[in-house]
Protein backbone atom coordinates (compact mmCIF):
# COMPACT_ATOMS: atom_id res chain seq x y z
CA UNK A 1 -15.18 -13.36 26.52
CA UNK A 2 -13.90 -15.63 23.80
CA UNK A 3 -11.02 -16.81 22.14
CA UNK A 4 -9.43 -16.11 19.04
CA UNK A 5 -6.57 -15.99 16.13
CA UNK A 6 -6.75 -12.23 16.69
CA UNK A 7 -5.82 -12.46 20.15
CA UNK A 8 -2.41 -14.03 19.89
CA UNK A 9 -0.57 -11.33 19.94
CA UNK A 10 -1.40 -6.88 21.46
CA UNK A 11 -0.15 -5.93 17.78
CA UNK A 12 -2.35 -8.13 15.64
CA UNK A 13 -4.99 -5.92 14.87
CA UNK A 14 -8.57 -8.17 13.55
CA UNK A 15 -10.82 -7.05 10.57
CA UNK A 16 -12.63 -4.70 12.18
CA UNK A 17 -10.09 -3.08 13.23
CA UNK A 18 -9.82 -3.64 16.86
CA UNK A 19 -7.19 -5.10 19.05
CA UNK A 20 -8.37 -7.24 21.86
CA UNK A 21 -5.79 -7.71 24.03
CA UNK A 22 -6.14 -3.94 25.08
CA UNK A 23 -9.74 -4.65 24.80
CA UNK A 24 -8.67 -8.13 28.18
CA UNK A 25 -7.08 -5.19 29.52
CA UNK A 26 -9.52 -2.22 29.56
CA UNK A 27 -12.10 -5.16 31.16
CA UNK A 28 -9.46 -6.17 33.10
CA UNK A 29 -9.99 -2.92 35.02
CA UNK A 30 -14.19 -3.28 34.44
CA UNK A 31 -13.79 -6.84 37.19
CA UNK A 32 -12.03 -4.97 39.48
CA UNK A 33 -13.43 -2.85 42.86
CA UNK A 34 -15.04 0.85 42.65
CA UNK A 35 -12.57 3.79 42.59
CA UNK A 36 -13.80 7.59 42.52
CA UNK A 37 -12.59 11.24 42.49
CA UNK A 38 -14.08 14.01 42.56
CA UNK A 39 -12.29 17.25 41.99
CA UNK A 40 -13.26 20.92 43.34
CA UNK A 41 -11.10 24.28 43.12
CA UNK A 42 -9.15 23.85 46.27
CA UNK A 43 -9.57 19.88 46.84
CA UNK A 44 -9.59 16.28 45.03
CA UNK A 45 -10.90 12.97 47.22
CA UNK A 46 -10.67 9.82 45.60
CA UNK A 47 -12.46 6.71 47.97
CA UNK A 48 -11.34 3.20 46.61
CA UNK A 49 -13.23 -0.30 48.12
CA UNK A 50 -11.27 -3.11 48.93
CA UNK A 51 -11.38 -6.00 48.37
CA UNK A 52 -10.00 -9.39 50.05
CA UNK A 53 -9.77 -13.33 49.37
CA UNK A 54 -11.59 -14.44 52.02
CA UNK A 55 -12.35 -14.24 55.88
CA UNK A 56 -8.35 -15.33 56.87
CA UNK A 57 -7.23 -12.41 54.14
CA UNK A 58 -5.66 -9.50 54.30
CA UNK A 59 -7.81 -6.60 52.47
CA UNK A 60 -5.50 -5.81 49.42
CA UNK A 61 -3.66 -1.59 49.07
CA UNK A 62 -5.80 0.02 46.96
CA UNK A 63 -4.44 3.77 47.21
CA UNK A 64 -0.80 4.81 47.03
CA UNK A 65 0.91 8.35 47.25
CA UNK A 66 3.32 8.78 44.72
CA UNK A 67 4.62 12.36 45.99
CA UNK A 68 4.17 15.36 48.87
CA UNK A 69 1.28 16.58 46.02
CA UNK A 70 -0.49 13.65 43.84
CA UNK A 71 -1.54 10.69 44.69
CA UNK A 72 -2.98 7.04 42.92
CA UNK A 73 -6.35 5.06 43.35
CA UNK A 74 -6.33 1.96 41.07
CA UNK A 75 -8.50 -0.24 39.97
CA UNK A 76 -7.92 -3.61 37.97
CA UNK A 77 -5.01 -6.02 38.51
CA UNK A 78 -2.82 -4.27 41.78
CA UNK A 79 0.29 -6.11 40.81
CA UNK A 80 0.40 -3.71 38.04
CA UNK A 81 -1.13 -0.85 39.52
CA UNK A 82 1.63 -1.27 41.99
CA UNK A 83 4.35 -1.18 39.04
CA UNK A 84 3.63 1.63 37.90
CA UNK A 85 3.00 3.22 41.18
CA UNK A 86 6.33 2.58 41.99
CA UNK A 87 7.43 4.31 38.57
CA UNK A 88 5.26 6.55 38.99
CA UNK A 89 7.26 7.55 42.39
CA UNK A 90 10.67 7.37 40.57
CA UNK A 91 9.84 10.06 38.93
CA UNK A 92 8.77 12.07 41.14
CA UNK A 93 11.75 12.32 42.95
CA UNK A 94 13.97 12.61 39.83
CA UNK A 95 11.93 15.68 39.05
CA UNK A 96 12.06 17.32 42.71
CA UNK A 97 16.27 15.78 42.70
CA UNK A 98 16.61 17.99 39.85
CA UNK A 99 14.20 20.62 39.27
CA UNK A 100 13.87 21.39 43.84
CA UNK A 101 10.29 20.72 43.06
CA UNK A 102 6.77 18.64 42.44
CA UNK A 103 6.01 17.59 39.17
CA UNK A 104 3.15 19.49 37.27
CA UNK A 105 0.25 16.38 37.61
CA UNK A 106 -0.97 16.16 34.22
CA UNK A 107 3.15 15.92 33.59
CA UNK A 108 3.47 12.49 35.49
CA UNK A 109 0.09 11.81 34.07
CA UNK A 110 1.13 12.61 30.59
CA UNK A 111 4.49 10.77 31.30
CA UNK A 112 2.50 7.24 32.84
CA UNK A 113 0.26 7.22 29.88
CA UNK A 114 2.75 7.23 27.28
CA UNK A 115 4.70 4.12 29.27
CA UNK A 116 1.10 2.29 28.73
CA UNK A 117 0.71 2.51 24.66
CA UNK A 118 4.11 1.79 24.23
CA UNK A 119 3.22 -1.33 25.73
CA UNK A 120 -0.05 -1.55 23.32
CA UNK A 121 2.76 -2.09 20.40
CA UNK A 122 5.27 -4.34 21.30
CA UNK A 123 4.89 -8.18 20.91
CA UNK A 124 6.35 -9.74 24.26
CA UNK A 125 4.00 -7.68 26.23
CA UNK A 126 1.59 -7.00 27.34
CA UNK A 127 -0.70 -3.72 28.38
CA UNK A 128 -1.12 -3.45 31.67
CA UNK A 129 -4.61 -4.44 33.31
CA UNK A 130 -5.22 -1.61 35.34
CA UNK A 131 -6.54 1.98 35.24
CA UNK A 132 -5.83 5.45 37.37
CA UNK A 133 -6.94 7.61 38.88
CA UNK A 134 -4.25 10.35 39.69
CA UNK A 135 -5.47 12.72 42.28
CA UNK A 136 -2.78 15.91 42.42
CA UNK A 137 -2.39 19.96 44.26
CA UNK A 138 -0.03 21.77 42.11
CA UNK A 139 0.66 25.62 40.99
CA UNK A 140 -1.71 25.11 38.25
CA UNK A 141 -4.72 24.12 41.36
CA UNK A 142 -6.46 20.93 41.88
CA UNK A 143 -6.91 18.23 39.29
CA UNK A 144 -8.61 14.35 38.50
CA UNK A 145 -6.62 12.71 35.71
CA UNK A 146 -7.72 9.21 34.76
CA UNK A 147 -5.68 6.39 32.38
CA UNK A 148 -6.69 3.60 30.84
CA UNK A 149 -4.98 0.72 29.48
CA UNK A 150 -4.38 1.83 26.07
CA UNK A 151 -2.63 4.76 26.73
CA UNK A 152 -5.15 7.38 27.16
CA UNK A 153 -5.32 10.59 29.30
CA UNK A 154 -8.48 12.51 31.16
CA UNK A 155 -9.57 14.95 33.38
CA UNK A 156 -12.20 15.81 34.70
CA UNK A 157 -14.05 17.15 37.62
CA UNK A 158 -15.80 13.30 38.48
CA UNK A 159 -14.94 10.54 37.77
CA UNK A 160 -15.56 6.25 38.49
CA UNK A 161 -13.49 3.38 37.59
CA UNK A 162 -13.99 -0.53 38.08
CA UNK A 163 -16.97 -3.22 38.98
CA UNK A 164 -20.59 -1.16 39.15
CA UNK A 165 -18.14 1.83 38.33
CA UNK A 166 -21.88 2.95 36.22
CA UNK A 167 -23.76 3.68 39.64
CA UNK A 168 -21.43 5.86 40.77
CA UNK A 169 -21.20 7.84 38.02
CA UNK A 170 -25.20 8.28 37.99
CA UNK A 171 -24.11 9.91 41.55
CA UNK A 172 -21.32 12.51 40.24
CA UNK A 173 -23.65 13.84 37.60
CA UNK A 174 -25.63 14.73 40.00
CA UNK A 175 -24.49 16.81 41.90
CA UNK A 176 -20.13 18.09 39.91
CA UNK A 177 -21.57 21.30 38.91
CA UNK A 178 -21.27 21.77 42.98
CA UNK A 179 -18.31 21.02 43.20
CA UNK A 180 -16.10 24.64 42.76
CA UNK A 181 -17.15 25.66 46.18
CA UNK A 182 -17.87 22.90 47.69
CA UNK A 183 -16.25 22.07 50.94
CA UNK A 184 -13.77 19.50 51.92
CA UNK A 185 -15.12 17.43 53.75
CA UNK A 186 -18.39 17.99 51.85
CA UNK A 187 -16.42 16.61 49.03
CA UNK A 188 -15.73 13.54 50.71
CA UNK A 189 -18.61 13.01 52.23
CA UNK A 190 -19.85 12.47 48.09
CA UNK A 191 -17.15 10.76 46.79
CA UNK A 192 -18.47 7.82 49.14
CA UNK A 193 -22.45 8.14 48.43
CA UNK A 194 -19.69 7.78 45.51
CA UNK A 195 -18.60 4.88 45.78
CA UNK A 196 -21.59 3.15 48.53
CA UNK A 197 -24.05 3.44 45.00
CA UNK A 198 -21.11 1.06 43.68
CA UNK A 199 -20.43 -0.68 46.05
CA UNK A 200 -22.40 -4.47 46.65
CA UNK A 201 -21.42 -4.94 49.99
CA UNK A 202 -22.04 -2.38 53.65
CA UNK A 203 -19.75 0.38 53.55
CA UNK A 204 -17.59 -0.24 57.09
CA UNK A 205 -14.14 1.54 57.91
CA UNK A 206 -12.02 -1.86 56.96
CA UNK A 207 -12.93 -1.61 53.94
CA UNK A 208 -12.93 1.90 52.28
CA UNK A 209 -9.90 3.98 51.62
CA UNK A 210 -9.65 7.77 51.48
CA UNK A 211 -6.78 9.71 49.78
CA UNK A 212 -6.39 13.27 49.70
CA UNK A 213 -4.40 16.28 49.15
CA UNK A 214 -5.46 19.86 48.06
CA UNK A 215 -3.92 23.76 49.58
CA UNK A 216 -3.42 23.29 51.85
CA UNK A 217 -3.21 19.51 52.33
CA UNK A 218 -0.44 17.23 51.60
CA UNK A 219 -1.36 13.71 50.45
CA UNK A 220 -3.01 12.00 52.83
CA UNK A 221 -4.09 8.32 52.77
CA UNK A 222 -7.17 7.50 55.40
CA UNK A 223 -8.58 3.60 56.46
CA UNK A 224 -9.68 2.39 59.22
CA UNK A 225 -10.43 3.98 63.08
CA UNK A 226 -9.47 6.97 60.78
CA UNK A 227 -12.18 6.79 57.75
CA UNK A 228 -14.93 5.30 60.80
CA UNK A 229 -16.64 8.85 61.24
CA UNK A 230 -16.47 9.72 57.57
CA UNK A 231 -18.41 6.03 57.10
CA UNK A 232 -20.80 7.32 59.14
CA UNK A 233 -22.04 9.93 57.97
CA UNK A 234 -23.03 8.09 54.94
CA UNK A 235 -23.82 4.76 56.45
CA UNK A 236 -25.73 6.37 59.41
CA UNK A 237 -24.91 2.69 61.06
CA UNK A 238 -22.73 0.76 63.08
CA UNK A 239 -18.93 0.14 61.47
CA UNK A 240 -20.19 -3.56 61.43
CA UNK A 241 -18.65 -6.44 58.73
CA UNK A 242 -20.10 -6.13 54.93
CA UNK A 243 -20.45 -9.88 55.73
CA UNK A 244 -22.40 -9.62 59.23
CA UNK A 245 -25.34 -9.52 56.90
CA UNK A 246 -24.72 -12.88 55.53
CA UNK A 247 -23.51 -14.13 59.18
CA UNK A 248 -26.69 -13.46 60.63
CA UNK A 249 -29.20 -14.94 57.71
CA UNK A 250 -26.66 -18.09 58.31
CA UNK A 251 -28.09 -19.21 62.16
CA UNK A 252 -31.39 -19.41 60.28
CA UNK A 253 -30.48 -21.84 58.17
CA UNK A 254 -30.71 -25.59 58.17
CA UNK A 255 -26.74 -26.66 58.97
CA UNK A 256 -26.42 -28.89 55.96
CA UNK A 257 -27.30 -25.15 54.27
CA UNK A 258 -24.48 -22.94 55.80
CA UNK A 259 -21.70 -21.22 54.50
CA UNK A 260 -18.34 -23.12 55.10
């Protein structure tokens, strides 16, 4: 994207009726690592790819717990995701303190969507450059919502956001009709299969995070050794580092061609 005279602030419309800074924020979501969500009648599962800035760096956290019955996965600017996550966590605590019950998932999503939309009409702020997949289970059932930087939110049976999300959506569109009555383990398998389709690298226990919530389950995040059996069911391969194949290829290169 190139700079033009209509993107100096978020309140300036272009002659075509576009708000370029909002579009830039939505582009940031598309550049983030993929996140996938699937929902049945009783469970919701979200899965996310974690990125590392280098071999010496740890992986970024992409899945966050908001309350006992709700959590979220993000794609885009992780700093914005952490900020919104903390705000949503406070909203959940306030609701539980006042009403002695968990907040309805759609109400929480509506609140955060309104917060995102408010930044699209203030010229002293910029839109949040992050998209969210919010998974929750409440008295109305299991729900999966997506929010956008523009303030739009939608409910889905299955959805994917982030880089290469279209590949994951193609898989989900072929199988979503069977999700309503799936078991918990099968729902996790479909989430990881969709994430595998969107991943440029091999899925491992190091770069995958799962979150789930349901009728008899509080929101739980699993990663590392806990997620390894689920990843193995999808990859049917040893749990090596995602860069292992590149390292093996380097062995056969001339010294001057090897990666530093």
